[in-house]
């Protein structure tokens, strides 16, 4: 039984990795879609592992949203193929197909306008599963976005990015559940990434990589200290002061507070925006990041 359990875990992990690898390394729309589907099916098994009604509910929500997004990706590729005769991802010329693709990727990532599933799914799963959803599951859609960024509608992408920063910040203020808080934090950071994608995809990629690197130890510490709500944070200082201090620094870094690591990609994005004469956009993103700074500082105040 133990061998079977280990074997099933290995197969699921391999499927998860393989799905992302297929999507990131493919140029053909059919292969991209297959990779996304394989990735979705693997994570569904992980979400449903705890035998609990909430896990089943989260799996159904995740399945429906991701299936709609995958269908839209395939549909966008098909529309483009009928117009151009090309199944190549870098040959996206049809504007309707490009708009549909951008909307599909925003569903996959969990940003505006279809972000509702992300906090609910992350809250209903275990800490490790929430970490996978917030980090690994973002790689495949981001890679598709990177491959097609020249053809995606720039103004729409920037609008979605700014909206995600605002909604992510406002949504996180009222949260007491840490996984929901991290979901809104993820949405806000993806907002920064989308805003930067329209002008400098390399900077946007650096931003998401930095975010994932900081998010992994944050979730690890929360899992180690069995933190689920803001209330739990109040007792951590007495039991584990070092872990509590580390978590505080990680939260502040995620908010982009200088001189911590999270500040580096944000200043790079602001610099790119100002260089492109988009000072109003840069000002808006900087002002809106203050909202997230507020809820992060609140968590650190409780922690210490």
Short mmCIF file of C-alpha atoms in Angstrom, two decimals:
data_model
loop_
_atom_site.label_atom_id
_atom_site.label_comp_id
_atom_site.label_asym_id
_atom_site.label_seq_id
_atom_site.Cartn_x
_atom_site.Cartn_y
_atom_site.Cartn_z
CA UNK A 1 0.00 0.00 0.00
CA UNK A 2 2.87 2.38 0.87
CA UNK A 3 4.61 1.58 -2.43
CA UNK A 4 1.39 2.23 -4.36
CA UNK A 5 0.92 5.54 -2.53
CA UNK A 6 4.48 6.64 -3.33
CA UNK A 7 4.08 5.52 -6.94
CA UNK A 8 0.83 7.49 -7.35
CA UNK A 9 2.47 10.60 -5.83
CA UNK A 10 5.40 10.22 -8.23
CA UNK A 11 3.07 9.89 -11.26
CA UNK A 12 1.07 12.97 -10.20
CA UNK A 13 4.23 15.05 -9.62
CA UNK A 14 5.68 13.90 -12.96
CA UNK A 15 2.42 14.82 -14.73
CA UNK A 16 2.46 18.25 -13.08
CA UNK A 17 6.06 18.90 -14.15
CA UNK A 18 5.55 17.37 -17.61
CA UNK A 19 2.42 19.46 -18.29
CA UNK A 20 4.27 22.69 -17.51
CA UNK A 21 7.34 21.53 -19.49
CA UNK A 22 5.21 20.74 -22.58
CA UNK A 23 3.49 24.14 -22.47
CA UNK A 24 6.67 26.15 -21.91
CA UNK A 25 8.64 24.38 -24.65
CA UNK A 26 5.93 24.19 -27.35
CA UNK A 27 5.09 26.51 -30.22
CA UNK A 28 2.12 24.54 -31.55
CA UNK A 29 -1.27 25.48 -30.09
CA UNK A 30 -2.39 21.87 -29.76
CA UNK A 31 0.71 20.96 -27.73
CA UNK A 32 0.27 24.07 -25.53
CA UNK A 33 -3.34 23.00 -24.86
CA UNK A 34 -2.31 19.40 -24.07
CA UNK A 35 0.31 20.69 -21.61
CA UNK A 36 -2.24 22.95 -19.87
CA UNK A 37 -4.77 20.12 -19.61
CA UNK A 38 -2.20 17.64 -18.24
CA UNK A 39 -1.16 20.25 -15.68
CA UNK A 40 -4.80 20.87 -14.64
CA UNK A 41 -5.62 17.15 -14.27
CA UNK A 42 -2.53 16.56 -12.11
CA UNK A 43 -3.29 19.44 -9.71
CA UNK A 44 -6.95 18.33 -9.44
CA UNK A 45 -5.81 15.03 -7.92
CA UNK A 46 -3.61 16.94 -5.43
CA UNK A 47 -6.49 19.29 -4.48
CA UNK A 48 -8.87 16.36 -3.94
CA UNK A 49 -6.40 14.31 -1.84
CA UNK A 50 -7.84 15.34 1.57
CA UNK A 51 -11.15 13.49 1.88
CA UNK A 52 -13.18 16.56 2.75
CA UNK A 53 -16.23 18.23 1.10
CA UNK A 54 -14.36 21.56 0.91
CA UNK A 55 -11.53 19.94 -1.06
CA UNK A 56 -14.04 18.47 -3.50
CA UNK A 57 -15.74 21.86 -3.86
CA UNK A 58 -12.35 23.53 -4.50
CA UNK A 59 -11.48 20.88 -7.10
CA UNK A 60 -14.79 21.45 -8.94
CA UNK A 61 -14.29 25.25 -8.92
CA UNK A 62 -10.72 24.84 -10.16
CA UNK A 63 -11.73 22.32 -12.83
CA UNK A 64 -14.53 24.50 -14.26
CA UNK A 65 -12.47 27.72 -14.45
CA UNK A 66 -9.35 26.05 -15.84
CA UNK A 67 -11.32 24.03 -18.41
CA UNK A 68 -13.05 27.19 -19.67
CA UNK A 69 -9.64 28.90 -19.92
CA UNK A 70 -8.04 25.94 -21.75
CA UNK A 71 -10.98 25.79 -24.18
CA UNK A 72 -10.58 29.52 -24.86
CA UNK A 73 -6.83 29.03 -25.52
CA UNK A 74 -7.58 26.26 -28.03
CA UNK A 75 -10.39 28.32 -29.56
CA UNK A 76 -8.05 31.33 -29.97
CA UNK A 77 -5.47 29.08 -31.66
CA UNK A 78 -8.14 27.62 -33.97
CA UNK A 79 -9.50 31.05 -34.97
CA UNK A 80 -5.98 32.20 -35.76
CA UNK A 81 -5.26 28.99 -37.71
CA UNK A 82 -8.37 29.41 -39.89
CA UNK A 83 -7.31 32.99 -40.71
CA UNK A 84 -3.58 32.46 -41.23
CA UNK A 85 -3.17 28.71 -41.80
CA UNK A 86 -0.58 28.69 -38.99
CA UNK A 87 -0.74 26.76 -35.69
CA UNK A 88 2.40 28.50 -34.47
CA UNK A 89 1.99 30.44 -31.19
CA UNK A 90 4.29 33.24 -32.37
CA UNK A 91 2.11 33.87 -35.47
CA UNK A 92 -0.92 35.33 -33.67
CA UNK A 93 -2.26 38.02 -36.00
CA UNK A 94 -6.04 37.86 -35.56
CA UNK A 95 -7.04 40.55 -33.02
CA UNK A 96 -10.10 38.62 -31.77
CA UNK A 97 -7.97 35.52 -31.19
CA UNK A 98 -5.38 37.64 -29.33
CA UNK A 99 -8.04 39.20 -27.07
CA UNK A 100 -9.55 35.78 -26.36
CA UNK A 101 -6.10 34.40 -25.54
CA UNK A 102 -5.38 37.25 -23.10
CA UNK A 103 -8.71 36.68 -21.32
CA UNK A 104 -8.03 32.92 -21.16
CA UNK A 105 -4.60 33.53 -19.61
CA UNK A 106 -6.06 35.94 -17.03
CA UNK A 107 -8.54 33.20 -16.01
CA UNK A 108 -5.64 30.74 -15.72
CA UNK A 109 -3.61 33.16 -13.60
CA UNK A 110 -6.49 34.31 -11.41
CA UNK A 111 -6.48 38.04 -12.15
CA UNK A 112 -9.18 40.54 -13.10
CA UNK A 113 -11.87 39.97 -14.44
CA UNK A 114 -12.16 36.31 -13.27
CA UNK A 115 -10.26 36.19 -9.99
CA UNK A 116 -13.11 34.85 -7.80
CA UNK A 117 -11.96 31.23 -7.91
CA UNK A 118 -8.42 31.84 -6.61
CA UNK A 119 -9.06 32.88 -2.95
CA UNK A 120 -11.78 30.24 -2.56
CA UNK A 121 -9.68 27.39 -3.97
CA UNK A 122 -6.56 28.36 -2.02
CA UNK A 123 -8.52 28.62 1.22
CA UNK A 124 -10.13 25.19 0.78
CA UNK A 125 -6.84 23.35 0.15
CA UNK A 126 -3.81 22.47 2.28
CA UNK A 127 -0.90 24.89 2.66
CA UNK A 128 1.32 22.89 0.27
CA UNK A 129 -1.39 22.73 -2.42
CA UNK A 130 -2.03 26.47 -2.03
CA UNK A 131 1.71 27.04 -2.55
CA UNK A 132 1.65 24.96 -5.79
CA UNK A 133 -1.39 26.91 -7.06
CA UNK A 134 0.25 30.26 -6.23
CA UNK A 135 3.64 29.43 -7.77
CA UNK A 136 4.04 26.41 -10.09
CA UNK A 137 0.61 26.73 -11.71
CA UNK A 138 1.48 30.26 -12.87
CA UNK A 139 4.55 29.18 -14.90
CA UNK A 140 2.68 27.68 -17.91
CA UNK A 141 0.30 30.65 -18.53
CA UNK A 142 3.14 33.16 -18.00
CA UNK A 143 5.29 31.31 -20.56
CA UNK A 144 2.43 31.41 -23.12
CA UNK A 145 2.02 35.13 -22.40
CA UNK A 146 5.76 35.65 -22.86
CA UNK A 147 5.72 33.81 -26.21
CA UNK A 148 2.80 35.87 -27.57
CA UNK A 149 3.35 39.25 -25.83
CA UNK A 150 4.00 41.09 -29.12
CA UNK A 151 0.51 40.28 -30.39
CA UNK A 152 -1.58 40.67 -27.21
CA UNK A 153 -3.61 43.92 -26.84
CA UNK A 154 -1.25 46.19 -24.86
CA UNK A 155 -3.80 48.67 -23.47
CA UNK A 156 -6.11 45.89 -22.33
CA UNK A 157 -3.22 44.10 -20.63
CA UNK A 158 -2.19 47.26 -18.77
CA UNK A 159 -5.80 47.94 -17.70
CA UNK A 160 -6.16 44.37 -16.38
CA UNK A 161 -2.82 44.77 -14.57
CA UNK A 162 -3.81 48.04 -12.87
CA UNK A 163 -7.25 46.66 -11.93
CA UNK A 164 -5.62 43.56 -10.42
CA UNK A 165 -3.29 45.72 -8.29
CA UNK A 166 -6.27 47.74 -6.99
CA UNK A 167 -8.63 44.76 -6.37
CA UNK A 168 -5.81 42.61 -4.94
CA UNK A 169 -4.89 45.36 -2.48
CA UNK A 170 -8.47 46.15 -1.44
CA UNK A 171 -9.43 42.46 -1.21
CA UNK A 172 -6.51 41.68 1.09
CA UNK A 173 -7.31 44.41 3.64
CA UNK A 174 -10.34 42.67 5.13
CA UNK A 175 -8.94 39.11 5.20
CA UNK A 176 -8.34 37.15 8.39
CA UNK A 177 -7.50 33.86 6.66
CA UNK A 178 -3.82 33.74 5.65
CA UNK A 179 -4.30 31.63 2.51
CA UNK A 180 -6.94 34.05 1.20
CA UNK A 181 -4.58 36.91 2.05
CA UNK A 182 -1.83 35.22 0.01
CA UNK A 183 -4.29 34.72 -2.87
CA UNK A 184 -5.00 38.46 -3.02
CA UNK A 185 -1.27 39.11 -2.66
CA UNK A 186 -0.69 36.79 -5.64
CA UNK A 187 -3.32 38.67 -7.65
CA UNK A 188 -1.70 42.00 -6.83
CA UNK A 189 1.74 40.79 -7.84
CA UNK A 190 0.35 39.39 -11.09
CA UNK A 191 -1.11 42.86 -11.65
CA UNK A 192 2.43 44.29 -11.49
CA UNK A 193 3.58 41.53 -13.88
CA UNK A 194 0.80 42.21 -16.42
CA UNK A 195 1.41 45.97 -16.27
CA UNK A 196 5.09 45.38 -17.04
CA UNK A 197 4.42 42.70 -19.69
CA UNK A 198 3.01 45.25 -22.12
CA UNK A 199 6.28 47.26 -22.15
CA UNK A 200 9.06 44.95 -20.91
CA UNK A 201 8.33 41.20 -20.75
CA UNK A 202 11.81 40.44 -19.35
CA UNK A 203 11.24 42.73 -16.34
CA UNK A 204 7.80 41.18 -15.83
CA UNK A 205 9.34 37.69 -15.83
CA UNK A 206 11.98 38.78 -13.30
CA UNK A 207 9.18 40.14 -11.09
CA UNK A 208 7.22 36.87 -11.08
CA UNK A 209 10.40 34.81 -10.45
CA UNK A 210 11.33 37.02 -7.46
CA UNK A 211 7.77 36.71 -6.14
CA UNK A 212 7.81 32.90 -6.37
CA UNK A 213 11.21 32.71 -4.65
CA UNK A 214 9.86 34.78 -1.73
CA UNK A 215 6.51 32.98 -1.60
CA UNK A 216 7.99 29.47 -1.15
CA UNK A 217 9.68 30.14 2.25
CA UNK A 218 6.62 32.16 3.39
CA UNK A 219 4.31 29.17 2.85
CA UNK A 220 6.90 26.78 4.30
CA UNK A 221 7.06 28.80 7.52
CA UNK A 222 3.28 29.09 7.72
CA UNK A 223 3.01 25.32 7.30
CA UNK A 224 5.76 24.65 9.84
CA UNK A 225 4.13 26.90 12.45
CA UNK A 226 0.59 25.66 11.58
CA UNK A 227 -0.64 29.18 10.80
CA UNK A 228 -4.06 29.45 9.23
CA UNK A 229 -5.54 32.73 10.47
CA UNK A 230 -4.34 36.14 11.64
CA UNK A 231 -5.30 35.05 15.14
CA UNK A 232 -2.65 32.31 15.02
CA UNK A 233 0.02 34.93 14.29
CA UNK A 234 -0.49 36.51 17.73
CA UNK A 235 0.94 33.49 19.56
CA UNK A 236 3.93 32.70 17.31
CA UNK A 237 6.33 35.25 18.80
CA UNK A 238 6.50 33.48 22.19
CA UNK A 239 6.88 29.96 20.75
CA UNK A 240 9.23 30.58 17.79
CA UNK A 241 10.73 34.11 17.67
CA UNK A 242 13.21 33.35 14.87
CA UNK A 243 10.59 31.88 12.51
CA UNK A 244 8.26 34.75 13.40
CA UNK A 245 10.94 37.34 12.54
CA UNK A 246 11.72 35.57 9.25
CA UNK A 247 8.02 35.51 8.32
CA UNK A 248 7.76 39.22 9.15
CA UNK A 249 10.68 40.04 6.84
CA UNK A 250 9.24 37.84 4.07
CA UNK A 251 5.84 39.56 4.31
CA UNK A 252 7.48 42.99 4.15
CA UNK A 253 9.58 41.82 1.20
CA UNK A 254 6.44 40.59 -0.61
CA UNK A 255 4.92 44.04 -0.15
CA UNK A 256 7.94 45.59 -1.91
CA UNK A 257 9.26 47.57 1.03
CA UNK A 258 12.82 48.87 0.47
CA UNK A 259 15.57 47.75 1.04
CA UNK A 260 14.20 44.17 0.94
CA UNK A 261 14.37 41.85 -2.10
CA UNK A 262 10.78 42.45 -3.24
CA UNK A 263 11.57 46.11 -3.85
CA UNK A 264 14.08 45.35 -6.68
CA UNK A 265 11.61 44.10 -9.38
CA UNK A 266 9.08 46.80 -8.44
CA UNK A 267 11.59 49.64 -8.89
CA UNK A 268 12.63 48.03 -12.21
CA UNK A 269 8.98 48.04 -13.38
CA UNK A 270 8.47 51.66 -12.27
CA UNK A 271 11.68 52.64 -14.07
CA UNK A 272 10.49 50.94 -17.28
CA UNK A 273 7.10 52.69 -17.07
CA UNK A 274 8.70 56.12 -16.60
CA UNK A 275 11.18 55.45 -19.44
CA UNK A 276 8.20 54.71 -21.73
CA UNK A 277 6.56 58.04 -20.69
CA UNK A 278 3.87 56.23 -18.70
CA UNK A 279 4.35 58.30 -15.53
CA UNK A 280 0.58 58.33 -14.63
CA UNK A 281 0.55 54.50 -14.75
CA UNK A 282 3.76 54.34 -12.67
CA UNK A 283 2.26 56.75 -10.10
CA UNK A 284 -0.97 54.71 -9.90
CA UNK A 285 0.87 51.40 -9.39
CA UNK A 286 3.12 52.93 -6.72
CA UNK A 287 0.15 54.48 -4.87
CA UNK A 288 -1.89 51.28 -5.05
CA UNK A 289 0.99 49.21 -3.67
CA UNK A 290 0.57 51.24 -0.45
CA UNK A 291 -2.73 49.39 0.11
CA UNK A 292 -0.96 46.03 0.11
CA UNK A 293 1.80 47.48 2.28
CA UNK A 294 -0.90 48.31 4.83
CA UNK A 295 -2.23 44.75 5.12
CA UNK A 296 1.27 43.27 5.19
CA UNK A 297 2.38 45.68 7.93
CA UNK A 298 -0.77 44.75 9.85
CA UNK A 299 0.20 41.05 9.72
CA UNK A 300 3.77 41.87 10.84
CA UNK A 301 2.47 44.04 13.67
CA UNK A 302 0.38 41.09 14.91
CA UNK A 303 3.37 38.73 14.46
CA UNK A 304 5.76 40.81 16.50
#
